[in-house]
Amino acid sequence: MPTAPPPAPAGSSPAPVPGPRQPAGRLARLGAFCARHAGRVVLVWLVVMAAALAGRHVVAPTFSDQITLPGTQSDTGADLLAASDPAAAAPNGLVVFHTTSGTVADHQQSVQQAVGNLKAMPHATAASALVTSSDGATAYTTVSFDEPLKELGHGYVDRLDTATAPARSDGVQVAYGGGLDQVTTAPANDLKSEVVGIAVALVILLLVFGSLLAAVLPLACALVSVLAGIGVVGIVAGAVTFATAAPTLATMIGLGVGIDYALFLTTRFRQDLIDGRSPADGVARTCATSGHAVLVAATTVAVALLSLYACGLTFIGKLGLAATIAVVVTACASLTLVPAALALAGRHIDRWTLRRRPVAETAGDSDAWHRYAALVSRHGAVILCCGVALLAVLAVPLFSMRLGHVDDGAAESGTTSRTAFDRISDARGPGFGPGANAPFTVVVDVGRATVPASQVADDVDTALSGTPDVAAATPLQQTSDGKLLVGTLTPTGDPQSAATGGLFNALTRHVLPGALHGTGARGYLTGIAPSQFDFRDTVKDRLPVIIGIVLLAAFVLLMTVFRSLVVPLKAVVLNLLTTGASYGVLTAAFQWGWATGALGLPEAVPIESYVPMMMFAIVFGLSMDYEIFLLSRISDAWHRTADNTRSVGAGLSATGRVISSAAFIMTAVFLSFTVSPTVVVKMLALGLAVSVVLDATVVRLLLVPSTMFLMGRANWWFPRRLDRVLPRVHM
């Protein structure tokens, strides 16, 4: 292999590197094509971006958090209720009236006028009689609608305000709660997060490259790819209903990996220029080497995200699809737009420098990374134990993680949904209290009962009244067709409390089955809160399936790439440890309340049911990115030298600067999204940021090097039969 010539004197062009003009391979040819037609490639991407954003505007997508769980007890109960009493199953929300002096009854005329106006609104089918608190200061009406509330749109708030204007003019405070939060919650605007993340990324890139153009180029390419990805997600949302967090998730993931992939490619290109290659050769070689690593890394992330469909919950699968679209678009831009931009920049990429000599990948065979590798080789066992112990300590809170749903009690103070929640929770009397924000609708199917319906009702009423954590339960009433018994149960705790979750479990697993045993009747709990608890339990049951699929897919991919059984096995285990530690930090921050104030939350909250599943897929995919870049360099050095110390040192030296920079950038991008008003986005952002930090420090600097030294030649053991069967993927 030819060696690189010494650096050329200042002011002169580097001497060309002997050897072939450009490496062979499809990615090398793609890079060469983009270099030859750089201007056209950039123009095409700008057109694609504009077309995608225009298409999104034309489609005008809507997003919804509506979850369907066919086959669950809450879904069965809801279907029975809708068939027997459609009015009782209609979507509804609460309009809460409150006065700070006197009682609501003192304003009876204006309040009743408001209730009448609410009933007359488009799509409103009924407004119930007022339910008034014991002190008379708070009252609410339940407004029913003929279509899902999310489909009414945020603009429907103006109709609500117009309808309740008489009460407001009379000095009565009005707030909208219950299901109306789907209407009142404005679409998330995470522009502030995006600007902060981009600004921090620019500063880091300037420090890394020491060149203005080299810093701006990866950032500009990432922005183009992210905007194009958001546009494509919006177009797809015209046919597929994504969750409200999908655009933000796609932006966050796309921005993080987009900047990182462009950073890897730009670093490789600059190193080629420093080594004396021409810009055209440098672009081709960059695509053939780092471009291949980007392709494998993006494939890993996409496979992990798409595996979410295996859980059988389309709501979660679609979130993974939205993020996958962003990753795929970003990867395509990284392999075409970035090479074209690098070709246009050429040797001018270091024209406006902040330091005298440009630095890219490595400082030589005797740099600090090689000295660190020698240190790890002497104390591998101790360093491994320290790294594992640190991750184990961070994972301790994981064992107390409680999944649930973050309700309006965690909404931003002053919002109408939070105000309505607090008014109902703080007031006293029938229909009020913390549990009134999470009522359970009890549905008993007596169509095949072998005893009179009245006896069934008495047995269930008695059982419910004697159950702990039940604040109130209305007597069961038979529907007009005689097929069902229906009642309302109010828990003592709020919707996200552990007591309410425990009550749901007790009722569905013991109380209702026990009260109905031998009667032929079947009991169900339905409503918003029971549906959320069923969703929680379904996610919990299917999480092991997702973990298994992601682990298997990652193992097979890495085994194919590195031709080893030991390296992928270690990577999988280390990533499991990282994910567990990230879960632990997430639990401490949100559920234990250690960081709720800093995160803009009024109180500790449970972990949203689907966040761990989403985190596992994303964390595993992103963590593999860094390990692929690092292990590919170690593998290359090992097969050249068969020297563990030199191989690990070469891998750390070649990737240390770029991976550290990429980790800083991705952490900054993720942390910037913790200011999002959406709690789920806050959780994902913090969890992902923590996982990136742990992977780039503990895993990359402690666990990977120490295990590589301790395993020695065994790292690269691979059965010959497998070697012949599996396809070869060269890094």
XYZ file of C-alpha atoms in Angstrom:
731
model
C 0.000 0.000 0.000
C 1.489 3.401 -0.943
C 2.158 5.795 1.859
C 1.057 9.394 1.908
C 3.696 11.970 1.067
C 4.735 14.587 3.604
C 2.661 17.771 3.719
C 3.438 20.249 0.976
C 5.092 23.537 1.875
C 2.796 26.417 2.717
C 1.335 28.104 -0.318
C 1.891 25.126 -2.644
C -0.507 22.410 -3.761
C -0.051 18.962 -2.244
C 1.623 16.389 -4.410
C -0.785 13.845 -5.851
C -0.914 10.451 -4.227
C 0.369 7.663 -6.474
C -1.992 4.893 -7.377
C -5.361 4.654 -9.111
C -7.286 7.849 -9.646
C -10.283 6.654 -7.682
C -11.296 3.468 -5.850
C -13.617 0.986 -7.478
C -17.124 0.323 -6.258
C -20.637 1.621 -6.741
C -20.395 4.252 -4.022
C -17.084 5.458 -5.439
C -18.678 5.765 -8.874
C -21.637 7.574 -7.333
C -19.270 10.006 -5.619
C -17.347 10.565 -8.856
C -20.601 11.233 -10.712
C -21.722 13.761 -8.091
C -18.322 15.442 -8.292
C -18.510 15.744 -12.086
C -22.068 17.110 -11.993
C -21.874 18.912 -8.663
C -23.895 21.964 -9.651
C -26.705 19.894 -11.108
C -26.859 17.611 -8.079
C -27.149 20.569 -5.714
C -29.833 22.122 -7.908
C -31.799 18.859 -7.991
C -31.767 18.675 -4.207
C -32.970 22.259 -3.878
C -35.816 21.459 -6.264
C -36.642 18.280 -4.335
C -36.700 20.228 -1.074
C -38.965 22.929 -2.516
C -41.278 20.364 -4.116
C -41.547 18.349 -0.896
C -42.398 21.424 1.182
C -44.894 22.602 -1.452
C -46.460 19.148 -1.518
C -46.809 19.198 2.241
C -48.563 22.564 2.033
C -50.967 21.295 -0.627
C -51.749 18.084 1.256
C -52.286 20.035 4.526
C -51.808 16.921 6.677
C -53.532 16.413 10.011
C -51.986 14.517 12.895
C -53.810 12.614 15.605
C -52.998 10.731 18.808
C -56.145 8.620 18.503
C -55.262 5.035 19.420
C -57.259 1.945 18.535
C -56.617 -1.319 20.353
C -58.785 -4.004 18.739
C -59.375 -6.955 21.023
C -58.630 -5.162 24.303
C -61.308 -5.055 26.966
C -61.667 -1.249 26.751
C -62.139 -1.397 22.968
C -64.701 -4.206 23.293
C -66.590 -2.246 25.933
C -66.563 0.875 23.761
C -67.909 -1.064 20.766
C -70.712 -2.580 22.842
C -71.642 0.833 24.230
C -71.612 2.456 20.792
C -73.914 -0.246 19.411
C -76.323 -0.144 22.335
C -76.294 3.567 23.217
C -74.519 5.684 20.568
C -75.100 8.913 22.487
C -73.220 7.601 25.522
C -70.253 6.600 23.362
C -70.030 9.909 21.484
C -66.803 11.962 21.727
C -67.106 14.624 24.409
C -65.278 17.319 26.327
C -65.768 19.453 29.395
C -66.452 23.176 29.593
C -65.670 24.377 33.116
C -67.108 27.544 34.683
C -65.543 29.091 37.766
C -66.022 32.231 39.801
C -63.648 33.637 42.400
C -66.425 35.297 44.380
C -69.880 33.984 45.090
C -71.176 31.002 43.139
C -71.756 30.076 39.537
C -75.485 30.168 40.304
C -75.149 33.924 40.834
C -74.481 34.125 37.098
C -77.145 31.629 36.100
C -78.536 33.561 33.144
C -75.198 34.110 31.374
C -73.943 30.596 32.133
C -77.133 28.967 30.874
C -76.936 31.104 27.742
C -73.385 29.842 27.222
C -74.534 26.227 27.673
C -77.260 26.777 25.090
C -74.735 28.280 22.701
C -72.440 25.285 23.173
C -75.271 22.920 22.298
C -75.948 24.904 19.111
C -72.350 24.765 17.804
C -71.634 22.854 14.583
C -70.956 19.152 15.298
C -72.180 19.520 18.918
C -75.024 17.116 19.673
C -75.711 17.782 23.346
C -74.629 19.707 26.435
C -75.427 18.115 29.777
C -76.930 19.801 32.805
C -74.374 21.590 34.967
C -72.519 19.563 37.590
C -71.751 21.939 40.456
C -69.187 21.640 43.250
C -70.132 21.661 46.933
C -69.138 25.302 47.390
C -70.882 26.332 44.165
C -67.792 28.084 42.817
C -67.142 25.574 40.026
C -69.449 23.889 37.552
C -69.044 22.075 34.262
C -71.075 20.754 31.374
C -70.215 17.777 29.185
C -70.512 18.647 25.491
C -70.947 15.735 23.068
C -69.962 15.784 19.391
C -70.749 13.797 16.259
C -67.141 13.321 15.126
C -63.724 12.782 16.726
C -62.588 15.968 18.436
C -59.200 16.040 16.718
C -60.950 16.391 13.374
C -62.585 19.621 14.511
C -59.205 21.339 14.253
C -57.543 23.942 16.444
C -59.656 26.669 14.835
C -62.703 25.264 16.611
C -61.493 27.055 19.740
C -62.902 30.276 18.253
C -66.375 28.692 18.214
C -65.979 27.652 21.839
C -64.926 31.162 22.803
C -67.860 32.683 20.936
C -70.309 30.297 22.583
C -69.030 31.014 26.109
C -68.648 34.768 25.595
C -71.805 35.632 27.633
C -70.369 33.936 30.717
C -66.976 35.584 30.293
C -68.568 38.986 29.898
C -70.386 38.350 33.195
C -67.110 37.789 35.057
C -67.142 33.968 34.966
C -63.889 32.195 34.124
C -64.183 29.503 31.430
C -61.778 26.670 30.609
C -61.947 23.685 28.278
C -60.860 20.239 29.389
C -61.470 16.538 29.019
C -61.296 15.506 25.388
C -61.331 19.145 24.272
C -57.576 19.272 24.836
C -57.351 17.718 21.364
C -58.878 20.943 20.070
C -57.324 23.535 22.351
C -53.736 22.285 22.135
C -52.046 24.264 19.394
C -49.789 22.398 16.949
C -46.331 22.111 18.473
C -43.905 24.797 17.344
C -40.366 23.586 17.942
C -38.653 26.295 15.902
C -36.852 27.549 19.004
C -35.423 24.077 19.645
C -34.293 23.757 16.050
C -32.589 27.168 16.042
C -30.769 26.433 19.304
C -29.623 23.019 18.066
C -28.363 24.430 14.769
C -26.546 27.307 16.469
C -24.751 24.985 18.896
C -23.886 22.610 16.055
C -22.341 25.493 14.090
C -20.143 26.483 17.033
C -18.947 22.894 17.490
C -18.244 22.492 13.789
C -16.214 25.708 13.796
C -14.141 24.421 16.700
C -13.698 21.020 15.067
C -12.770 22.093 11.565
C -11.310 25.510 12.268
C -12.744 26.596 8.930
C -15.915 28.563 8.260
C -16.740 26.843 4.959
C -16.007 23.374 6.348
C -18.347 24.112 9.277
C -21.185 25.583 7.229
C -21.148 22.926 4.487
C -22.309 19.922 6.612
C -24.858 22.113 8.366
C -26.322 23.464 5.129
C -26.551 19.988 3.603
C -28.230 18.650 6.737
C -30.794 21.473 6.699
C -31.683 20.781 3.068
C -32.137 17.066 3.786
C -34.180 17.706 6.942
C -36.511 20.142 5.177
C -36.939 17.676 2.334
C -37.610 14.898 4.848
C -40.208 16.958 6.704
C -41.906 17.680 3.396
C -42.010 13.983 2.501
C -43.386 13.107 5.953
C -46.115 15.703 5.448
C -47.005 14.302 2.019
C -47.149 10.744 3.373
C -49.303 12.041 6.252
C -51.948 12.823 3.661
C -52.516 9.067 3.363
C -51.194 7.810 6.706
C -52.270 9.402 9.977
C -49.193 10.085 12.097
C -49.105 11.028 15.779
C -48.789 14.709 16.647
C -45.202 14.120 17.796
C -44.186 12.575 14.441
C -42.992 15.790 12.693
C -40.936 16.832 15.711
C -39.453 13.353 16.075
C -38.559 13.269 12.374
C -36.952 16.709 12.616
C -34.979 15.815 15.740
C -33.651 12.523 14.363
C -33.080 13.899 10.862
C -31.185 16.927 12.106
C -29.020 14.851 14.433
C -28.003 12.156 11.960
C -27.896 14.615 9.041
C -25.238 16.780 10.650
C -23.335 13.744 11.915
C -23.250 11.958 8.550
C -22.164 15.141 6.767
C -19.513 15.646 9.443
C -18.094 12.141 8.914
C -17.917 12.650 5.161
C -16.425 16.139 5.347
C -13.766 14.949 7.797
C -12.775 12.080 5.505
C -12.630 14.430 2.514
C -10.420 16.947 4.292
C -8.090 14.160 5.394
C -7.769 13.048 1.786
C -6.862 16.594 0.771
C -4.283 16.760 3.555
C -2.880 13.430 2.341
C -2.393 14.929 -1.115
C -5.333 13.600 -3.114
C -7.156 15.733 -5.630
C -10.693 16.922 -4.755
C -12.241 14.581 -7.365
C -10.334 11.576 -6.015
C -11.091 12.666 -2.470
C -14.847 12.774 -3.118
C -14.827 9.306 -4.727
C -12.759 7.828 -1.909
C -14.898 9.543 0.725
C -18.038 7.927 -0.699
C -16.317 4.533 -0.965
C -15.126 4.595 2.658
C -17.060 6.874 4.989
C -20.000 6.792 2.577
C -20.224 3.054 3.000
C -20.151 3.432 6.784
C -22.934 6.034 6.530
C -24.991 3.628 4.425
C -24.579 0.793 6.928
C -25.276 3.108 9.862
C -28.420 4.540 8.240
C -29.608 1.030 7.399
C -29.152 0.027 11.031
C -31.193 2.976 12.245
C -33.928 2.386 9.644
C -34.211 -1.328 10.463
C -34.440 -0.560 14.171
C -37.158 2.054 13.615
C -39.215 -0.041 11.197
C -39.081 -2.959 13.631
C -41.541 -0.967 15.754
C -44.276 -2.223 13.441
C -43.654 -5.687 14.856
C -45.272 -4.645 18.125
C -48.633 -4.724 16.358
C -49.492 -1.160 17.400
C -49.781 0.956 14.262
C -49.650 4.154 16.337
C -46.073 3.330 17.383
C -45.146 1.796 14.048
C -46.126 4.996 12.249
C -43.905 7.048 14.555
C -41.046 4.780 13.540
C -42.017 5.203 9.888
C -41.933 9.011 10.144
C -38.455 8.912 11.685
C -37.328 6.345 9.096
C -38.398 8.630 6.257
C -36.240 11.384 7.722
C -33.258 9.031 8.096
C -33.589 7.655 4.550
C -33.836 11.120 2.992
C -30.867 12.248 5.080
C -28.795 9.231 4.027
C -29.599 9.875 0.354
C -28.509 13.495 0.751
C -25.337 12.397 2.537
C -24.352 10.165 -0.391
C -25.177 12.670 -3.154
C -25.654 16.250 -1.956
C -22.695 16.248 0.446
C -20.221 14.848 -2.135
C -21.443 17.411 -4.676
C -20.996 20.232 -2.151
C -17.519 18.948 -1.266
C -16.579 18.878 -4.941
C -17.768 22.462 -5.382
C -15.769 23.556 -2.331
C -12.669 21.627 -3.384
C -9.465 22.944 -1.838
C -11.259 26.158 -0.889
C -12.932 24.263 1.953
C -10.158 25.529 4.248
C -9.902 29.039 2.799
C -11.421 30.889 5.789
C -9.658 29.138 8.652
C -9.582 29.840 12.366
C -6.381 27.897 12.925
C -3.116 27.864 11.011
C -3.078 24.205 10.044
C -6.231 22.247 9.171
C -6.838 19.107 11.185
C -9.024 16.203 10.109
C -8.754 12.647 11.380
C -5.462 11.767 13.027
C -2.309 13.297 14.391
C -0.122 10.201 13.833
C 0.876 6.901 15.460
C 2.120 8.485 18.690
C -0.740 10.797 19.532
C -2.753 10.864 22.766
C -5.227 8.271 21.458
C -2.454 5.709 20.961
C -1.077 6.444 24.415
C -4.567 6.007 25.856
C -4.914 2.680 24.029
C -1.657 1.518 25.612
C -3.011 2.499 29.036
C -6.208 0.515 28.481
C -4.203 -2.494 27.305
C -2.404 -2.562 30.664
C -5.517 -2.139 32.833
C -8.269 -3.629 30.653
C -10.057 -5.587 33.379
C -10.162 -2.651 35.806
C -11.420 -0.232 33.148
C -14.081 -2.700 32.007
C -15.344 -3.177 35.567
C -15.466 0.584 36.165
C -17.422 1.178 32.968
C -19.935 -1.577 33.655
C -20.325 -0.436 37.279
C -21.073 3.121 36.174
C -23.773 1.984 33.737
C -25.216 -0.352 36.379
C -25.526 2.476 38.908
C -27.230 4.720 36.361
C -29.648 1.903 35.521
C -30.853 1.445 39.126
C -33.929 3.728 38.775
C -35.032 1.603 35.829
C -36.349 -1.036 38.217
C -38.915 1.412 39.578
C -40.009 2.715 36.163
C -43.780 3.128 35.968
C -45.412 3.435 32.590
C -48.513 5.551 32.186
C -50.016 8.508 30.399
C -49.027 12.111 31.023
C -52.330 13.919 31.557
C -53.358 17.575 31.448
C -52.044 18.009 34.975
C -48.580 18.188 33.429
C -49.640 20.756 30.824
C -48.068 24.197 30.912
C -49.466 26.389 33.667
C -52.032 28.852 32.363
C -53.203 26.748 29.433
C -56.945 26.186 29.287
C -56.624 22.386 29.556
C -54.434 22.688 32.666
C -56.841 25.223 34.207
C -59.849 22.961 33.589
C -57.957 19.988 35.045
C -57.014 21.905 38.200
C -60.540 23.349 38.702
C -62.127 19.906 38.641
C -59.370 18.296 40.687
C -59.358 20.950 43.432
C -63.138 21.240 43.842
C -65.166 18.891 46.032
C -68.488 17.190 45.642
C -69.978 14.523 43.366
C -68.255 14.670 39.982
C -65.224 16.514 41.335
C -61.866 15.621 42.824
C -58.648 14.273 41.257
C -60.323 11.145 39.933
C -63.031 13.109 38.132
C -60.428 13.804 35.446
C -60.138 10.047 34.847
C -63.601 8.479 35.207
C -64.086 4.839 34.263
C -67.202 3.863 32.352
C -68.357 0.463 33.620
C -70.055 -1.621 30.921
C -71.615 -4.989 31.732
C -72.885 -7.145 28.892
C -75.989 -8.970 30.168
C -77.104 -10.229 26.761
C -76.166 -13.796 27.729
C -76.653 -13.485 31.473
C -78.226 -16.471 33.222
C -79.559 -14.343 36.088
C -81.757 -11.203 36.084
C -80.031 -7.977 35.110
C -81.134 -6.385 38.376
C -79.242 -9.029 40.345
C -76.139 -8.497 38.232
C -76.387 -4.743 38.829
C -76.703 -5.223 42.600
C -73.712 -7.588 42.736
C -71.489 -5.255 40.715
C -72.603 -2.139 42.621
C -71.758 -3.854 45.902
C -68.366 -4.995 44.638
C -67.436 -1.554 43.297
C -68.468 0.306 46.429
C -66.253 -1.953 48.555
C -63.158 -1.572 46.380
C -60.291 0.549 47.752
C -59.356 3.750 45.870
C -62.912 4.205 44.540
C -64.179 7.713 45.332
C -67.667 7.192 43.923
C -69.588 4.820 41.681
C -72.993 5.541 40.188
C -75.525 2.665 40.289
C -75.542 0.641 37.079
C -78.425 1.475 34.759
C -79.784 -0.716 31.982
C -79.670 0.647 28.423
C -82.888 1.040 26.448
C -82.283 -2.169 24.481
C -81.688 -4.108 27.709
C -78.355 -5.514 26.555
C -76.021 -3.541 28.810
C -75.636 -2.167 32.303
C -73.720 1.124 32.362
C -72.317 3.229 35.205
C -69.512 5.657 36.015
C -66.726 5.059 38.538
C -64.554 7.853 39.891
C -61.106 6.909 41.298
C -59.658 8.718 44.293
C -56.421 9.462 42.461
C -55.645 11.484 39.373
C -55.233 9.788 35.960
C -51.454 9.374 36.112
C -51.196 8.220 39.725
C -50.016 4.739 40.628
C -53.179 4.268 42.702
C -55.430 4.786 39.682
C -53.368 2.336 37.624
C -53.579 -0.191 40.451
C -57.336 0.317 40.691
C -57.724 -0.404 36.976
C -55.753 -3.628 37.357
C -57.791 -4.686 40.383
C -61.124 -3.997 38.696
C -60.334 -5.753 35.411
C -58.501 -8.733 36.876
C -60.345 -9.408 40.136
C -63.334 -7.256 41.095
C -65.462 -7.442 37.943
C -64.644 -11.088 37.125
C -65.392 -12.011 40.741
C -68.698 -10.135 40.899
C -69.863 -11.634 37.579
C -68.643 -15.175 38.176
C -71.357 -17.687 37.329
C -73.790 -15.080 35.947
C -72.905 -15.384 32.267
C -72.387 -11.596 32.098
C -69.119 -9.957 31.066
C -67.728 -6.706 32.494
C -65.562 -4.029 30.865
C -63.991 -0.689 31.736
C -63.931 1.858 28.945
C -63.303 5.561 28.487
C -60.144 7.606 27.976
C -58.284 6.454 31.089
C -59.044 2.702 30.724
C -58.006 2.862 27.063
C -54.701 4.403 28.104
C -54.136 1.713 30.718
C -54.857 -1.004 28.164
C -52.402 0.685 25.820
C -49.810 0.709 28.611
C -50.256 -2.998 29.262
C -50.157 -3.850 25.556
C -46.911 -1.925 25.084
C -45.400 -3.573 28.144
C -46.296 -7.044 26.850
C -44.886 -6.414 23.370
C -41.672 -4.613 24.324
C -39.717 -7.901 24.558
C -40.709 -8.661 20.950
C -39.241 -5.363 19.748
C -36.091 -5.880 21.787
C -35.618 -9.340 20.329
C -36.131 -8.220 16.729
C -33.799 -5.219 17.023
C -31.093 -7.294 18.719
C -31.287 -10.031 16.111
C -31.248 -7.599 13.182
C -28.293 -5.659 14.626
C -26.363 -8.854 15.370
C -26.825 -10.223 11.847
C -25.881 -6.916 10.230
C -22.727 -6.457 12.307
C -21.763 -10.105 11.902
C -22.005 -9.691 8.131
C -19.994 -6.471 8.138
C -17.192 -7.477 10.516
C -17.056 -11.251 9.789
C -17.032 -12.017 13.491
C -19.372 -13.557 16.050
C -17.702 -11.945 19.053
C -17.654 -8.288 17.919
C -21.404 -8.063 17.168
C -22.254 -9.947 20.355
C -20.245 -7.471 22.411
C -21.806 -4.543 20.556
C -25.304 -5.832 21.306
C -24.543 -6.375 24.996
C -22.892 -2.964 25.387
C -25.823 -1.252 23.729
C -28.225 -3.052 26.059
C -26.251 -1.697 29.010
C -26.347 1.806 27.527
C -30.103 1.623 26.956
C -30.693 0.406 30.509
C -28.648 3.284 31.915
C -30.560 5.754 29.714
C -33.856 4.348 31.008
C -32.583 4.812 34.540
C -31.679 8.464 34.010
C -35.030 9.063 32.311
C -36.890 7.531 35.250
C -34.980 9.631 37.777
C -35.518 12.823 35.784
C -39.255 12.501 35.156
C -40.777 9.925 37.496
C -38.618 10.686 40.512
C -38.897 14.371 39.739
C -35.171 15.136 39.833
C -35.313 17.345 36.762
C -38.977 18.262 36.320
C -38.353 21.906 37.201
C -35.535 22.238 34.699
C -37.692 20.538 32.085
C -40.602 22.913 32.623
C -42.919 20.388 34.305
C -44.944 21.230 37.430
C -44.574 17.800 39.009
C -43.158 14.317 38.622
C -44.841 12.272 35.907
C -44.796 8.613 34.860
C -42.927 7.575 31.749
C -45.244 7.773 28.740
C -46.174 4.216 27.772
C -44.558 4.067 24.360
C -41.424 6.103 25.104
C -39.265 3.114 26.243
C -40.131 1.192 23.074
C -39.368 4.182 20.852
C -36.195 4.927 22.786
C -34.919 1.377 22.487
C -35.227 1.340 18.702
C -33.741 4.815 18.239
C -30.978 4.456 20.836
C -29.908 1.114 19.470
C -29.756 2.441 15.944
C -27.889 5.637 16.808
C -25.474 3.907 19.182
C -24.551 1.454 16.467
C -23.586 4.399 14.256
C -20.597 5.318 16.406
C -19.565 1.724 16.999
C -19.658 0.966 13.277
C -17.299 3.869 12.562
C -14.974 2.934 15.413
C -14.993 -0.849 14.924
C -14.525 -0.538 11.172
C -11.241 1.336 11.747
C -10.120 -1.138 14.422
C -11.023 -4.046 12.138
C -9.088 -2.542 9.232
C -6.000 -1.980 11.391
C -6.222 -5.475 12.897
C -6.332 -7.187 9.532
C -3.278 -5.155 8.481
C -1.178 -5.492 11.628
C -2.653 -8.256 13.845
C -1.594 -5.995 16.739
C -4.378 -5.282 19.244
C -2.754 -2.261 20.838
C -1.951 -0.613 17.532
C -5.370 -1.513 16.099
C -7.338 -0.037 18.968
C -5.088 3.003 19.028
C -5.502 3.457 15.270
C -9.272 3.146 15.574
C -9.513 5.643 18.416
C -7.102 8.032 16.734
C -8.843 7.965 13.369
C -12.326 8.394 14.811
C -11.736 10.064 18.167
C -12.030 13.632 16.989
C -14.920 13.128 14.590
C -16.994 10.849 16.854
C -16.513 13.166 19.831
C -17.629 16.096 17.699
C -20.576 14.158 16.279
C -21.644 13.147 19.780
C -21.438 16.743 21.011
C -23.560 17.884 18.091
C -26.194 15.184 18.425
C -26.395 15.734 22.187
C -26.856 19.469 21.654
C -29.576 18.864 19.055
C -31.447 16.455 21.298
C -31.148 18.609 24.429
C -32.468 21.615 22.511
C -35.748 19.727 22.068
C -36.252 19.364 25.833
C -37.847 22.830 25.740
C -40.618 21.449 23.515
C -44.116 21.886 25.004
C -44.831 18.213 24.232
C -43.882 16.026 27.216
C -43.272 12.958 25.036
C -40.752 14.943 22.988
C -39.049 16.083 26.201
C -38.700 12.463 27.325
C -37.355 11.221 24.014
C -34.982 14.168 23.690
C -33.469 13.729 27.157
C -33.269 9.951 26.874
C -31.577 10.105 23.493
C -29.141 12.795 24.633
C -28.122 10.710 27.645
C -27.670 7.596 25.508
C -25.446 9.461 23.034
C -23.271 10.817 25.844
C -22.908 7.376 27.429
C -22.162 5.697 24.122
C -19.569 8.267 23.089
C -17.800 8.200 26.460
C -18.313 5.104 28.583
C -18.853 2.657 25.731
C -16.391 4.067 23.197
C -13.607 5.024 25.599
C -13.912 2.346 28.286
C -15.899 -0.704 27.309
C -15.051 -1.199 23.630
C -11.248 -0.777 24.004
C -11.040 -2.869 27.179
C -13.064 -5.746 25.742
C -11.045 -5.627 22.533
C -7.841 -6.055 24.521
C -9.200 -8.710 26.859
C -10.603 -10.854 24.036
C -7.494 -10.542 21.841
C -7.590 -12.663 18.695
C -10.923 -14.138 19.780
C -12.549 -10.852 18.749
C -12.327 -11.936 15.120
C -13.359 -15.569 15.420
C -15.784 -16.532 12.675
C -16.845 -20.018 11.508
C -15.684 -20.743 7.968
C -19.075 -22.060 6.906
C -20.743 -18.813 7.881
C -18.012 -16.870 6.130
C -18.787 -18.686 2.887
C -22.565 -18.320 3.185
C -22.976 -14.695 4.260
C -22.609 -11.903 1.705
C -19.601 -9.636 2.040
C -20.140 -6.002 3.001
C -16.833 -4.134 2.867
C -16.353 -1.111 5.101
